[in-house]
Tab-separated table of C-alpha atoms and ligand atoms in Angstrom:
chain	number	residue	atom	x	y	z
A	1	UNK	CA	-14.430	3.515	-16.549
A	2	UNK	CA	-15.007	0.331	-14.560
A	3	UNK	CA	-12.135	-2.106	-14.120
A	4	UNK	CA	-13.189	-5.696	-13.473
A	5	UNK	CA	-10.027	-6.986	-11.800
A	6	UNK	CA	-10.517	-10.631	-12.789
A	7	UNK	CA	-10.148	-9.602	-16.464
A	8	UNK	CA	-6.604	-8.262	-15.994
A	9	UNK	CA	-3.209	-9.890	-15.497
A	10	UNK	CA	-1.137	-9.267	-12.368
A	11	UNK	CA	1.209	-7.004	-14.375
A	12	UNK	CA	-1.690	-4.947	-15.711
A	13	UNK	CA	-3.218	-4.644	-12.244
A	14	UNK	CA	0.116	-3.522	-10.806
A	15	UNK	CA	0.380	-0.819	-13.474
A	16	UNK	CA	-3.197	0.306	-12.770
A	17	UNK	CA	-2.912	0.175	-8.969
A	18	UNK	CA	0.222	2.293	-8.751
A	19	UNK	CA	-1.617	5.013	-10.663
A	20	UNK	CA	-4.671	4.867	-8.418
A	21	UNK	CA	-3.433	4.753	-4.829
A	22	UNK	CA	-2.223	8.346	-4.737
A	23	UNK	CA	0.058	9.800	-3.585
A	24	UNK	CA	2.097	7.110	-1.875
A	25	UNK	CA	4.747	7.763	0.765
A	26	UNK	CA	8.136	6.294	-0.022
A	27	UNK	CA	10.077	4.105	2.395
A	28	UNK	CA	13.731	4.558	1.440
A	29	UNK	CA	15.131	1.454	3.081
A	30	UNK	CA	18.738	0.967	4.149
A	31	UNK	CA	19.572	-2.624	5.087
A	32	UNK	CA	22.739	-4.486	6.008
A	33	UNK	CA	24.365	-6.507	3.194
A	34	UNK	CA	26.411	-8.420	5.781
A	35	UNK	CA	29.676	-7.684	3.939
A	36	UNK	CA	30.405	-4.233	5.387
A	37	UNK	CA	28.235	-2.428	2.817
A	38	UNK	CA	24.623	-1.219	2.893
A	39	UNK	CA	21.745	-1.755	0.491
A	40	UNK	CA	19.390	1.134	-0.280
A	41	UNK	CA	16.074	0.872	-2.161
A	42	UNK	CA	12.719	2.697	-2.326
A	43	UNK	CA	9.348	1.047	-1.645
A	44	UNK	CA	6.034	2.861	-2.023
A	45	UNK	CA	3.759	0.020	-0.947
A	46	UNK	CA	4.460	1.363	2.530
A	47	UNK	CA	2.763	2.743	5.593
A	48	UNK	CA	2.638	2.885	9.395
A	49	UNK	CA	0.116	0.297	10.539
A	50	UNK	CA	0.081	0.239	14.358
A	51	UNK	CA	1.329	2.405	17.222
A	52	UNK	CA	1.347	-0.174	20.040
A	53	UNK	CA	3.908	-1.379	19.267
A	54	UNK	CA	4.875	1.141	16.561
A	55	UNK	CA	5.080	-0.849	13.337
A	56	UNK	CA	5.811	0.038	9.715
A	57	UNK	CA	4.949	-2.171	6.751
A	58	UNK	CA	6.709	-2.403	3.404
A	59	UNK	CA	5.720	-4.765	0.603
A	60	UNK	CA	8.686	-6.220	-1.275
A	61	UNK	CA	8.665	-8.411	-4.368
A	62	UNK	CA	11.030	-10.343	-6.601
A	63	UNK	CA	13.831	-9.451	-9.022
A	64	UNK	CA	13.346	-10.323	-12.686
A	65	UNK	CA	15.698	-13.286	-12.222
A	66	UNK	CA	13.125	-14.702	-9.760
A	67	UNK	CA	15.273	-14.189	-6.670
A	68	UNK	CA	14.015	-12.196	-3.683
A	69	UNK	CA	14.888	-8.498	-3.695
A	70	UNK	CA	17.981	-7.718	-1.621
A	71	UNK	CA	16.006	-5.759	0.994
A	72	UNK	CA	13.886	-8.864	1.666
A	73	UNK	CA	16.960	-11.111	1.970
A	74	UNK	CA	18.847	-8.665	4.189
A	75	UNK	CA	15.975	-8.097	6.618
A	76	UNK	CA	15.272	-11.844	6.771
A	77	UNK	CA	18.887	-12.542	7.655
A	78	UNK	CA	19.927	-9.542	9.746
A	79	UNK	CA	16.749	-8.035	11.209
A	80	UNK	CA	17.617	-4.345	11.614
A	81	UNK	CA	16.960	-1.731	8.920
A	82	UNK	CA	16.433	2.021	8.553
A	83	UNK	CA	13.409	3.515	6.782
A	84	UNK	CA	13.852	7.102	5.576
A	85	UNK	CA	11.264	9.553	4.321
A	86	UNK	CA	13.183	11.009	1.345
A	87	UNK	CA	13.146	14.752	0.646
A	88	UNK	CA	11.980	16.216	-2.658
A	89	UNK	CA	15.571	17.183	-3.490
A	90	UNK	CA	16.549	13.491	-3.324
A	91	UNK	CA	14.276	12.343	-6.139
A	92	UNK	CA	17.156	11.386	-8.466
A	93	UNK	CA	18.976	9.486	-5.712
A	94	UNK	CA	15.738	7.672	-4.861
A	95	UNK	CA	15.243	6.687	-8.492
A	96	UNK	CA	18.907	5.645	-8.900
A	97	UNK	CA	18.726	3.515	-5.773
A	98	UNK	CA	15.926	1.431	-7.325
A	99	UNK	CA	18.465	-0.002	-9.799
A	100	UNK	CA	18.735	-3.781	-9.547
A	101	UNK	CA	22.287	-4.665	-8.486
A	102	UNK	CA	23.667	-8.117	-7.674
A	103	UNK	CA	23.046	-9.203	-4.086
A	104	UNK	CA	25.701	-7.690	-1.799
A	105	UNK	CA	26.420	-4.699	-4.096
A	106	UNK	CA	25.654	-1.301	-2.552
A	107	UNK	CA	23.511	1.394	-4.206
A	108	UNK	CA	25.046	3.802	-1.670
A	109	UNK	CA	28.550	3.134	-3.015
A	110	UNK	CA	27.444	2.873	-6.661
A	111	UNK	CA	25.634	6.227	-6.700
A	112	UNK	CA	27.773	8.140	-4.174
A	113	UNK	CA	24.931	8.618	-1.675
A	114	UNK	CA	26.144	10.085	1.625
A	115	UNK	CA	25.331	8.356	4.905
A	116	UNK	CA	26.084	9.432	8.459
A	117	UNK	CA	26.256	7.617	11.787
A	118	UNK	CA	23.945	8.376	14.684
A	119	UNK	CA	24.971	7.736	18.274
A	120	UNK	CA	23.543	4.457	19.520
A	121	UNK	CA	22.361	3.329	16.081
A	122	UNK	CA	23.717	0.078	14.692
A	123	UNK	CA	23.119	1.299	11.116
A	124	UNK	CA	23.802	4.664	9.421
A	125	UNK	CA	21.167	6.976	7.970
A	126	UNK	CA	21.100	8.751	4.617
A	127	UNK	CA	22.056	12.422	4.915
A	128	UNK	CA	19.402	14.865	3.679
A	129	UNK	CA	16.319	12.826	4.549
A	130	UNK	CA	14.401	14.634	7.315
A	131	UNK	CA	13.067	11.497	9.026
A	132	UNK	CA	14.657	8.102	9.704
A	133	UNK	CA	13.127	5.153	11.563
A	134	UNK	CA	15.444	2.535	13.061
A	135	UNK	CA	13.445	-0.689	12.756
A	136	UNK	CA	13.760	-4.287	13.807
A	137	UNK	CA	12.069	-7.146	11.945
A	138	UNK	CA	8.735	-7.933	13.632
A	139	UNK	CA	7.349	-10.403	11.082
A	140	UNK	CA	7.482	-11.237	7.393
A	141	UNK	CA	4.226	-12.479	5.869
A	142	UNK	CA	4.183	-13.837	2.334
A	143	UNK	CA	1.019	-12.671	0.570
A	144	UNK	CA	-0.503	-13.587	-2.761
A	145	UNK	CA	0.292	-15.905	-5.628
A	146	UNK	CA	3.799	-14.670	-6.448
A	147	UNK	CA	4.115	-14.105	-3.325
A	148	UNK	CA	5.025	-10.602	-2.110
A	149	UNK	CA	6.726	-10.123	1.293
A	150	UNK	CA	4.853	-7.928	3.739
A	151	UNK	CA	7.739	-6.906	5.965
A	152	UNK	CA	6.656	-5.545	9.338
A	153	UNK	CA	9.272	-3.549	11.208
A	154	UNK	CA	8.999	-2.502	14.852
A	155	UNK	CA	10.288	1.054	15.186
A	156	UNK	CA	12.874	1.240	17.956
A	157	UNK	CA	14.089	4.819	17.489
A	158	UNK	CA	13.176	7.797	15.297
A	159	UNK	CA	15.491	10.550	14.096
A	160	UNK	CA	13.806	13.813	13.044
A	161	UNK	CA	15.602	16.848	11.635
A	162	UNK	CA	15.605	19.297	14.553
A	163	UNK	CA	14.778	22.142	12.116
A	164	UNK	CA	11.334	20.622	11.608
A	165	UNK	CA	10.517	20.061	15.304
A	166	UNK	CA	8.767	22.353	17.779
A	167	UNK	CA	7.491	21.516	21.271
A	168	UNK	CA	4.438	23.631	22.209
A	169	UNK	CA	2.856	22.509	25.507
A	170	UNK	CA	5.231	19.540	25.661
A	171	UNK	CA	3.805	18.027	22.456
A	172	UNK	CA	6.129	17.060	19.616
A	173	UNK	CA	4.975	18.915	16.498
A	174	UNK	CA	6.636	18.303	13.122
A	175	UNK	CA	6.493	20.848	10.288
A	176	UNK	CA	5.815	18.799	7.131
A	177	UNK	CA	6.912	21.683	4.890
A	178	UNK	CA	10.417	21.536	6.419
A	179	UNK	CA	10.478	17.747	5.958
A	180	UNK	CA	9.541	18.231	2.255
A	181	UNK	CA	8.529	14.569	1.759
A	182	UNK	CA	8.763	12.986	-1.677
A	183	UNK	CA	5.740	10.931	-2.782
A	184	UNK	CA	5.256	8.500	-5.628
A	185	UNK	CA	2.572	8.549	-8.298
A	186	UNK	CA	2.243	6.059	-11.175
A	187	UNK	CA	5.007	5.261	-13.683
A	188	UNK	CA	8.031	7.526	-13.313
A	189	UNK	CA	6.047	10.322	-11.695
A	190	UNK	CA	6.631	11.781	-8.255
A	191	UNK	CA	4.948	14.523	-6.229
A	192	UNK	CA	5.891	17.095	-3.613
A	193	UNK	CA	3.770	18.220	-0.691
A	194	UNK	CA	1.759	21.064	-2.263
A	195	UNK	CA	-0.651	23.088	-0.144
A	196	UNK	CA	-1.240	22.067	3.480
A	197	UNK	CA	-4.913	22.283	4.502
A	198	UNK	CA	-5.833	22.658	8.190
A	199	UNK	CA	-9.341	21.548	9.201
A	200	UNK	CA	-10.359	21.292	12.857
A	201	UNK	CA	-12.382	18.253	13.890
A	202	UNK	CA	-15.460	19.052	15.954
A	203	UNK	CA	-14.561	16.455	18.594
A	204	UNK	CA	-10.767	16.965	18.567
A	205	UNK	CA	-10.007	20.636	17.831
A	206	UNK	CA	-6.367	20.157	18.921
A	207	UNK	CA	-5.883	17.432	16.334
A	208	UNK	CA	-4.765	13.849	16.917
B	301	FMN	C1	9.690	5.176	-5.966
B	301	FMN	C2	9.756	3.687	-6.096
B	301	FMN	C3	8.923	2.878	-5.333
B	301	FMN	C4	9.013	1.478	-5.416
B	301	FMN	N1	8.166	0.704	-4.648
B	301	FMN	C5	8.317	-0.643	-4.628
B	301	FMN	C6	7.511	-1.450	-3.763
B	301	FMN	O1	6.651	-0.976	-3.016
B	301	FMN	N2	7.747	-2.803	-3.760
B	301	FMN	C7	8.719	-3.378	-4.539
B	301	FMN	O2	8.913	-4.607	-4.475
B	301	FMN	N3	9.486	-2.632	-5.394
B	301	FMN	C8	9.310	-1.289	-5.429
B	301	FMN	N4	10.109	-0.516	-6.243
B	301	FMN	C9	11.192	-1.161	-6.987
B	301	FMN	C10	12.414	-1.410	-6.066
B	301	FMN	O3	12.909	-0.189	-5.539
B	301	FMN	C11	13.534	-2.071	-6.910
B	301	FMN	O4	13.094	-3.346	-7.350
B	301	FMN	C12	14.844	-2.215	-6.177
B	301	FMN	O5	15.841	-2.648	-7.094
B	301	FMN	C13	14.809	-3.214	-5.048
B	301	FMN	O6	16.085	-3.174	-4.486
B	301	FMN	P1	16.762	-4.312	-3.671
B	301	FMN	O7	16.815	-5.572	-4.530
B	301	FMN	O8	18.111	-3.722	-3.419
B	301	FMN	O9	15.957	-4.519	-2.423
B	301	FMN	C14	9.977	0.873	-6.258
B	301	FMN	C15	10.803	1.688	-7.061
B	301	FMN	C16	10.686	3.074	-6.995
B	301	FMN	C17	11.572	3.941	-7.850
């Protein structure tokens, strides 16, 4: 099959694209509602894009009522946010947290999701996710006709479940099986890690 993109509407292309870029990591984003509660929502148009400085990107769109999604508003107004890599066991909480609530209402409170405080962090993290990035707004670029917000967050601090960390030869090595990351496919489908393949590169046998 060949898909000539100009022949399809934006909605059709969205539906096609989310089935083709596979699997996608999920940024489970906690942001500050500014009223003492926290917003939580998943975004799978997400990746790490630079390491100097360390920057993550999430792409955030609009609610059906044509207002900006709460994550976009919160990060615009209050800068700091936490990106989690959700665990496979959290798939239902991830899905629940994508529910559209009025601005200022908390998915964490609505769905009974547990958060915990970390020393020195201005925002809490979701319990059960093996990785959490404390980020600070770096830039927001509006892209496309609708437009979509490309939110760039500079990572200030990273929390990693100690169970998944080892330190051979002073390197930080993370066991992805212990992290058990949840990934998104198209529609309502998700994926788990599956088999890990190890292939040494001729020029970098130690990896990297
Ligand atoms: C797994 C998953 C991934 C999603 N990825 C995105 C995404 O990349 N961009 C986006 O705008 N919405 C995405 N959504 C939809 C948002 O999570 C949803 O619109 C949510 O209500 C936004 O919440 P907020 O208004 O509290 O920010 C995704 C939903 C799910 C379940």
